[in-house]
Amino acid sequence: MTGRRFRHFLKPATALAVFATVLAAPAAGFADEPLSQGKPVNVRTKAIDIFQIGREERTFGKLTFLGGLELLASDREIGGLSGLISLDGGSAFLAVTDHGHWVSGRIAQTAEGTPLDVSGVRMAPLLGADGKTLKARWGHDTEALALDGSDLYVTAETKNAIYRYPWPLATGKERMLGEVKLVEDIRMLPRNTGLEALAIAPHGSSVAGSLIAVAETSTNDGNVLDGYIIGQKGTDRFSIRRHDGFDATDAAYLPDGDLLLVERRFTLLDLIGLRLRRFPGESIRPDALLEGELLLEADFGYQIDNMEALAVHRNEAGETILTLLSDDNRSFLQRTILLRFRLED
């Protein structure tokens, strides 16, 4: 979501530059470190040591809170982060903003995955096949990322499109390779509640290699979220039971093949809400209606904001680490925050 619901109540951000300070350049990196020719951006971080405000509890069901960071950037375009991929064992990341920019950087972390700082942040505009920026083409409402070998996929909510880019994004000047062919009912999703979540079904799944996309809500039923299995042989549909006005914002597969879905709610009555649900991999099939397991629910009493991005990696001990990232809509009244959890199997 690009924050249109928020913008009725929130003012654009203009003061983040006050907090900016120069961080170290990227460490001598790994093979896939992206955006080498991107624009450097000054970012400062503030530690988030507790998840539930006023309590030092670190265990939340099957999740253990490892820590978090608030990101304070000198460039407004760093706001609006809506898609995320963890790289190099969680020590680097690639994100996408809802105004059509790549953002990359490195994360200083402990061995278990607690984030300590962010450095070497760079940004670059997403380019179309013709070399023009997506913003110039009005195709820039980019919301989610999914990486499959040498292919990087990006959803665009306003156009209800899925773009394909080459991986790695070595310079940040790589052009779009093309668009995924989508069925008409995906193209006709409402422009502000279209494709929000995207993941690649893993090897061993009954739908292995397919793009798993979830719309923010549903075109015709407020009680479900519309899901799509987009493969080489066509597109199948499934549904996810919707509860309490929560909308889908991102998805990612776990190493064991289960699917995680991030959900977000914003109302004047309830303010911000976050949910995280887990679905068995074998349940993702045509015509299925999914309920899933509730892993986490948080409201304004927790250190959350407009949580829109999810990435999964394993730490040095082989533990599964979840990274959540918020979209601040470039608003002075919201925050860009990065949260880390360990999933206890």
Coordinates of C-alpha atoms in Angstrom, one line a residue:
M1 CA 0.0 0.0 0.0
T2 CA 1.3 3.4 -0.8
G3 CA -0.1 5.1 2.2
R4 CA -3.1 6.9 0.6
R5 CA -5.3 6.0 3.6
F6 CA -2.7 7.5 5.9
R7 CA -2.2 10.7 3.9
H8 CA -5.6 12.0 4.9
F9 CA -4.3 12.4 8.4
L10 CA -0.5 12.7 8.2
K11 CA 1.8 15.4 6.9
P12 CA 4.7 14.7 4.5
A13 CA 8.1 14.3 6.1
T14 CA 10.4 17.3 5.8
A15 CA 12.7 17.0 8.9
L16 CA 14.5 13.7 8.7
A17 CA 17.7 15.4 7.3
V18 CA 18.2 17.0 10.7
F19 CA 19.2 13.6 12.1
A20 CA 21.5 12.5 9.3
T21 CA 25.1 11.5 9.9
V22 CA 27.6 9.9 7.7
L23 CA 28.2 6.2 8.2
A24 CA 31.0 4.0 6.9
A25 CA 31.1 2.9 3.2
P26 CA 30.0 -0.7 2.5
A27 CA 32.4 -3.4 3.6
A28 CA 34.3 -5.3 1.0
G29 CA 31.3 -7.2 0.0
F30 CA 30.0 -10.5 -1.3
A31 CA 29.4 -11.5 -4.9
D32 CA 25.8 -10.2 -5.1
E33 CA 26.2 -6.8 -3.3
P34 CA 24.0 -4.5 -5.3
L35 CA 23.8 -0.9 -6.4
S36 CA 27.5 -0.1 -6.7
Q37 CA 26.7 3.0 -8.7
G38 CA 23.8 4.0 -6.7
K39 CA 23.5 7.3 -4.8
P40 CA 25.0 7.2 -1.3
V41 CA 22.5 8.2 1.4
N42 CA 23.3 9.2 4.9
V43 CA 21.4 7.2 7.5
R44 CA 21.5 7.2 11.3
T45 CA 20.0 4.5 13.5
K46 CA 18.4 4.4 16.9
A47 CA 18.3 1.1 18.8
I48 CA 14.9 -0.6 19.6
D49 CA 15.6 -2.8 22.6
I50 CA 12.1 -3.9 23.6
F51 CA 9.2 -4.9 21.4
Q52 CA 6.2 -4.5 23.8
I53 CA 6.3 -1.0 25.2
G54 CA 6.8 -1.0 29.0
R55 CA 7.8 -4.7 29.2
E56 CA 11.1 -6.4 28.7
E57 CA 9.5 -9.7 27.5
R58 CA 11.4 -11.1 24.5
T59 CA 9.2 -14.2 23.9
F60 CA 6.0 -13.8 21.9
G61 CA 4.6 -17.3 21.2
K62 CA 7.0 -19.0 18.8
L63 CA 8.9 -15.8 18.1
T64 CA 11.8 -14.4 20.1
F65 CA 12.5 -10.6 19.7
L66 CA 16.1 -10.1 18.8
G67 CA 16.1 -6.3 18.5
G68 CA 15.4 -3.5 16.1
L69 CA 16.5 -0.2 14.6
E70 CA 14.8 3.0 13.7
L71 CA 16.3 4.3 10.4
L72 CA 16.7 8.1 10.1
A73 CA 17.6 9.1 6.6
S74 CA 18.8 12.3 4.9
D75 CA 16.8 11.6 1.7
R76 CA 13.0 11.4 1.7
E77 CA 13.1 8.8 -1.0
I78 CA 14.4 6.3 1.5
G79 CA 11.0 6.4 3.1
G80 CA 8.2 4.3 1.8
L81 CA 10.1 1.0 2.0
S82 CA 7.7 -1.7 1.0
G83 CA 9.6 -4.8 -0.1
L84 CA 12.7 -6.5 1.3
I85 CA 15.3 -9.3 0.6
S86 CA 17.9 -10.4 3.2
L87 CA 21.3 -11.1 1.6
D88 CA 24.6 -12.5 2.9
G89 CA 23.2 -14.2 6.0
G90 CA 21.3 -11.1 7.0
S91 CA 24.3 -8.8 6.9
A92 CA 23.0 -7.0 3.8
F93 CA 19.6 -6.1 2.3
L94 CA 17.9 -5.0 -0.9
A95 CA 14.6 -3.1 -0.5
V96 CA 12.2 -1.3 -2.8
T97 CA 10.2 1.9 -2.1
D98 CA 6.7 2.6 -3.2
H99 CA 8.1 5.5 -5.3
G100 CA 10.2 3.3 -7.5
H101 CA 13.6 3.2 -5.9
W102 CA 16.0 0.4 -5.0
V103 CA 17.6 0.7 -1.6
S104 CA 20.6 -1.4 -0.5
G105 CA 22.8 -1.4 2.6
R106 CA 24.7 -3.5 5.1
I107 CA 23.5 -4.5 8.6
A108 CA 26.0 -4.9 11.4
Q109 CA 24.6 -7.7 13.5
T110 CA 25.5 -10.2 16.2
A111 CA 26.0 -13.9 15.4
E112 CA 22.4 -14.7 16.3
G113 CA 21.1 -11.8 14.1
T114 CA 20.4 -8.9 16.4
P115 CA 20.8 -5.7 14.3
L116 CA 23.3 -3.2 15.6
D117 CA 23.6 -0.6 12.9
V118 CA 23.1 0.1 9.2
S119 CA 25.8 1.4 6.8
G120 CA 26.7 1.8 3.2
V121 CA 23.1 2.7 2.2
R122 CA 22.6 3.4 -1.6
M123 CA 19.6 4.1 -3.7
A124 CA 18.8 4.0 -7.5
P125 CA 15.7 4.4 -9.5
L126 CA 14.1 1.4 -11.1
L127 CA 14.4 1.6 -14.8
G128 CA 12.1 0.3 -17.5
A129 CA 13.2 -1.7 -20.5
D130 CA 13.7 1.6 -22.4
G131 CA 16.0 3.0 -19.7
K132 CA 13.4 5.5 -18.4
T133 CA 12.6 5.5 -14.7
L134 CA 9.4 3.8 -13.6
K135 CA 8.4 7.0 -12.0
A136 CA 8.5 8.7 -15.4
R137 CA 6.4 5.9 -16.8
W138 CA 3.9 6.0 -13.9
G139 CA 4.6 2.4 -13.1
H140 CA 6.5 3.0 -9.9
D141 CA 4.1 2.0 -7.1
T142 CA 6.4 -0.9 -6.3
E143 CA 5.5 -2.9 -3.2
A144 CA 7.2 -6.3 -2.9
L145 CA 10.3 -8.3 -4.0
A146 CA 11.0 -12.0 -4.7
L147 CA 14.3 -13.4 -5.8
D148 CA 14.6 -16.6 -7.9
G149 CA 18.1 -17.4 -9.0
S150 CA 19.0 -14.8 -11.6
D151 CA 15.5 -13.3 -11.7
L152 CA 14.3 -10.6 -9.4
Y153 CA 10.5 -9.9 -9.4
V154 CA 8.8 -6.7 -8.3
T155 CA 5.1 -6.0 -7.9
A156 CA 3.6 -2.6 -8.9
E157 CA 0.3 -2.1 -7.1
T158 CA -1.2 0.8 -9.1
K159 CA -0.6 -1.0 -12.4
N160 CA -1.2 -4.5 -10.9
A161 CA 1.9 -5.7 -12.7
I162 CA 4.9 -7.9 -11.9
Y163 CA 8.2 -6.8 -13.3
R164 CA 11.3 -9.0 -13.9
Y165 CA 14.8 -7.7 -13.4
P166 CA 18.2 -9.4 -13.7
W167 CA 20.0 -10.4 -10.6
P168 CA 22.4 -9.3 -9.3
L169 CA 21.7 -5.6 -9.6
A170 CA 25.4 -5.0 -9.7
T171 CA 25.3 -1.3 -10.6
G172 CA 21.7 -0.3 -10.0
K173 CA 21.4 0.8 -13.6
E174 CA 20.1 -2.6 -14.9
R175 CA 16.9 -2.3 -17.0
M176 CA 13.7 -4.3 -16.6
L177 CA 13.8 -7.5 -18.6
G178 CA 10.0 -7.6 -19.0
E179 CA 6.6 -8.0 -17.3
V180 CA 5.1 -11.3 -16.2
K181 CA 2.0 -12.1 -18.2
L182 CA -1.0 -11.8 -15.8
V183 CA -4.6 -12.7 -16.2
E184 CA -7.2 -10.0 -16.6
D185 CA -8.7 -10.3 -13.1
I186 CA -5.3 -9.4 -11.6
R187 CA -5.0 -6.5 -13.9
M188 CA -8.5 -5.3 -12.8
L189 CA -7.7 -5.3 -9.1
P190 CA -8.4 -1.9 -7.4
R191 CA -5.5 0.4 -8.0
N192 CA -4.8 1.0 -4.2
T193 CA -5.6 -2.5 -3.0
G194 CA -3.8 -4.6 -5.7
L195 CA -0.8 -6.9 -5.5
E196 CA 1.0 -6.3 -2.2
A197 CA 2.7 -9.6 -1.3
L198 CA 5.0 -11.8 -3.5
A199 CA 7.0 -14.9 -2.9
I200 CA 8.5 -17.8 -4.9
A201 CA 7.3 -21.3 -4.2
P202 CA 10.4 -23.4 -3.2
H203 CA 11.8 -26.6 -4.6
G204 CA 9.8 -29.6 -3.4
S205 CA 6.5 -27.7 -3.3
S206 CA 3.6 -28.9 -5.4
V207 CA 3.6 -25.4 -7.0
A208 CA 7.5 -25.1 -7.0
G209 CA 8.8 -22.2 -9.0
S210 CA 5.4 -20.4 -9.2
L211 CA 5.0 -16.8 -8.1
I212 CA 2.7 -16.7 -5.1
A213 CA 1.0 -13.3 -5.1
V214 CA -1.6 -11.9 -2.6
A215 CA -3.7 -8.8 -3.1
E216 CA -4.1 -6.4 -0.2
T217 CA -7.8 -7.3 0.1
S218 CA -10.4 -8.8 -2.3
T219 CA -12.2 -7.6 -5.3
N220 CA -15.6 -8.9 -4.2
D221 CA -15.5 -10.4 -0.7
G222 CA -14.4 -8.5 2.4
N223 CA -14.0 -11.7 4.3
V224 CA -11.0 -13.0 2.3
L225 CA -7.7 -12.0 0.7
D226 CA -7.3 -12.9 -3.0
G227 CA -4.3 -15.1 -3.7
Y228 CA -2.7 -16.2 -7.0
I229 CA -0.5 -19.1 -8.1
I230 CA 1.3 -17.8 -11.2
G231 CA 3.1 -20.5 -13.1
Q232 CA 4.3 -21.3 -16.6
K233 CA 1.1 -23.1 -17.4
G234 CA -1.2 -20.4 -16.2
T235 CA -2.7 -18.8 -13.1
D236 CA -4.7 -20.5 -10.3
R237 CA -6.5 -18.8 -7.5
F238 CA -6.8 -19.4 -3.8
S239 CA -8.1 -17.4 -0.8
I240 CA -7.0 -16.5 2.7
R241 CA -9.5 -15.9 5.4
R242 CA -9.5 -12.2 6.4
H243 CA -10.0 -11.2 10.0
D244 CA -10.7 -7.9 11.8
G245 CA -10.0 -5.7 8.9
F246 CA -6.3 -6.7 8.4
D247 CA -4.9 -6.4 4.9
A248 CA -2.0 -8.3 3.3
T249 CA 1.3 -6.5 3.0
D250 CA 4.1 -9.0 2.2
A251 CA 4.9 -12.7 2.2
A252 CA 8.0 -15.0 2.3
Y253 CA 8.7 -18.7 2.4
L254 CA 10.4 -20.3 5.4
P255 CA 13.2 -22.8 4.9
D256 CA 10.8 -25.7 5.7
G257 CA 8.5 -24.7 2.9
D258 CA 5.8 -22.9 4.9
L259 CA 4.5 -19.5 3.8
L260 CA 4.5 -16.4 6.1
L261 CA 2.1 -13.5 5.5
V262 CA 2.4 -10.1 7.0
E263 CA -0.9 -8.2 7.6
R264 CA -1.5 -4.6 8.6
R265 CA -4.5 -2.6 9.9
F266 CA -4.9 1.1 10.3
T267 CA -8.1 2.7 11.6
L268 CA -8.7 5.9 13.7
L269 CA -10.2 3.6 16.4
D270 CA -7.5 0.9 16.6
L271 CA -4.5 2.9 15.1
I272 CA -1.8 0.6 13.8
G273 CA -2.0 -3.2 13.9
L274 CA 0.3 -6.0 12.8
R275 CA -0.3 -9.7 12.3
L276 CA 1.9 -12.5 11.1
R277 CA 0.4 -15.8 10.0
R278 CA 2.0 -19.1 8.9
F279 CA 0.5 -21.5 6.3
P280 CA 1.7 -25.0 5.6
G281 CA 3.4 -25.2 2.2
E282 CA 1.1 -28.0 1.0
S283 CA -2.0 -25.9 1.7
I284 CA -1.0 -23.4 -1.1
R285 CA -3.0 -25.0 -3.9
P286 CA -5.7 -24.1 -6.4
D287 CA -9.1 -23.1 -4.9
A288 CA -7.9 -23.5 -1.3
L289 CA -9.4 -21.4 1.5
L290 CA -6.6 -20.9 4.0
E291 CA -6.8 -20.0 7.7
G292 CA -3.2 -20.5 8.9
E293 CA -1.5 -20.2 12.3
L294 CA -1.4 -16.9 14.0
L295 CA 2.2 -16.3 15.1
L296 CA 2.1 -12.7 16.2
E297 CA -0.4 -9.9 16.8
A298 CA 0.7 -6.4 17.9
D299 CA -1.0 -3.1 18.3
F300 CA 0.0 0.5 19.2
G301 CA 1.4 -0.8 22.5
Y302 CA 4.3 -2.4 20.6
Q303 CA 7.2 -1.0 18.6
I304 CA 5.5 -1.2 15.2
D305 CA 4.5 1.2 12.5
N306 CA 3.1 0.5 9.0
M307 CA 4.8 -2.8 8.6
E308 CA 5.0 -3.7 4.9
A309 CA 8.0 -5.8 4.2
L310 CA 9.3 -9.3 5.3
A311 CA 12.5 -11.2 4.6
V312 CA 13.7 -14.5 5.9
H313 CA 17.3 -15.9 6.4
R314 CA 19.2 -18.4 8.5
N315 CA 21.9 -17.2 11.0
E316 CA 25.2 -18.9 11.6
A317 CA 23.6 -21.4 13.9
G318 CA 21.1 -22.4 11.3
E319 CA 18.2 -20.6 13.1
T320 CA 15.4 -19.0 11.1
I321 CA 15.4 -15.2 11.4
L322 CA 12.6 -12.9 10.3
T323 CA 13.2 -9.3 9.4
L324 CA 10.2 -6.9 9.3
L325 CA 10.4 -3.4 7.8
S326 CA 8.0 -0.5 7.9
D327 CA 6.8 2.0 5.3
D328 CA 6.7 5.5 6.8
N329 CA 4.9 7.0 3.8
R330 CA 7.5 9.7 4.0
S331 CA 5.5 11.2 6.9
F332 CA 7.0 13.1 9.8
L333 CA 4.5 11.3 12.1
Q334 CA 5.7 7.8 11.1
R335 CA 8.9 5.9 11.4
T336 CA 11.0 3.6 9.3
I337 CA 11.8 0.7 11.6
L338 CA 13.5 -2.7 11.2
L339 CA 12.6 -5.5 13.6
R340 CA 14.3 -8.9 13.9
F341 CA 12.7 -12.1 15.4
R342 CA 13.9 -15.7 15.7
L343 CA 11.3 -18.3 14.8
E344 CA 11.4 -21.1 17.4
D345 CA 10.4 -24.4 15.6

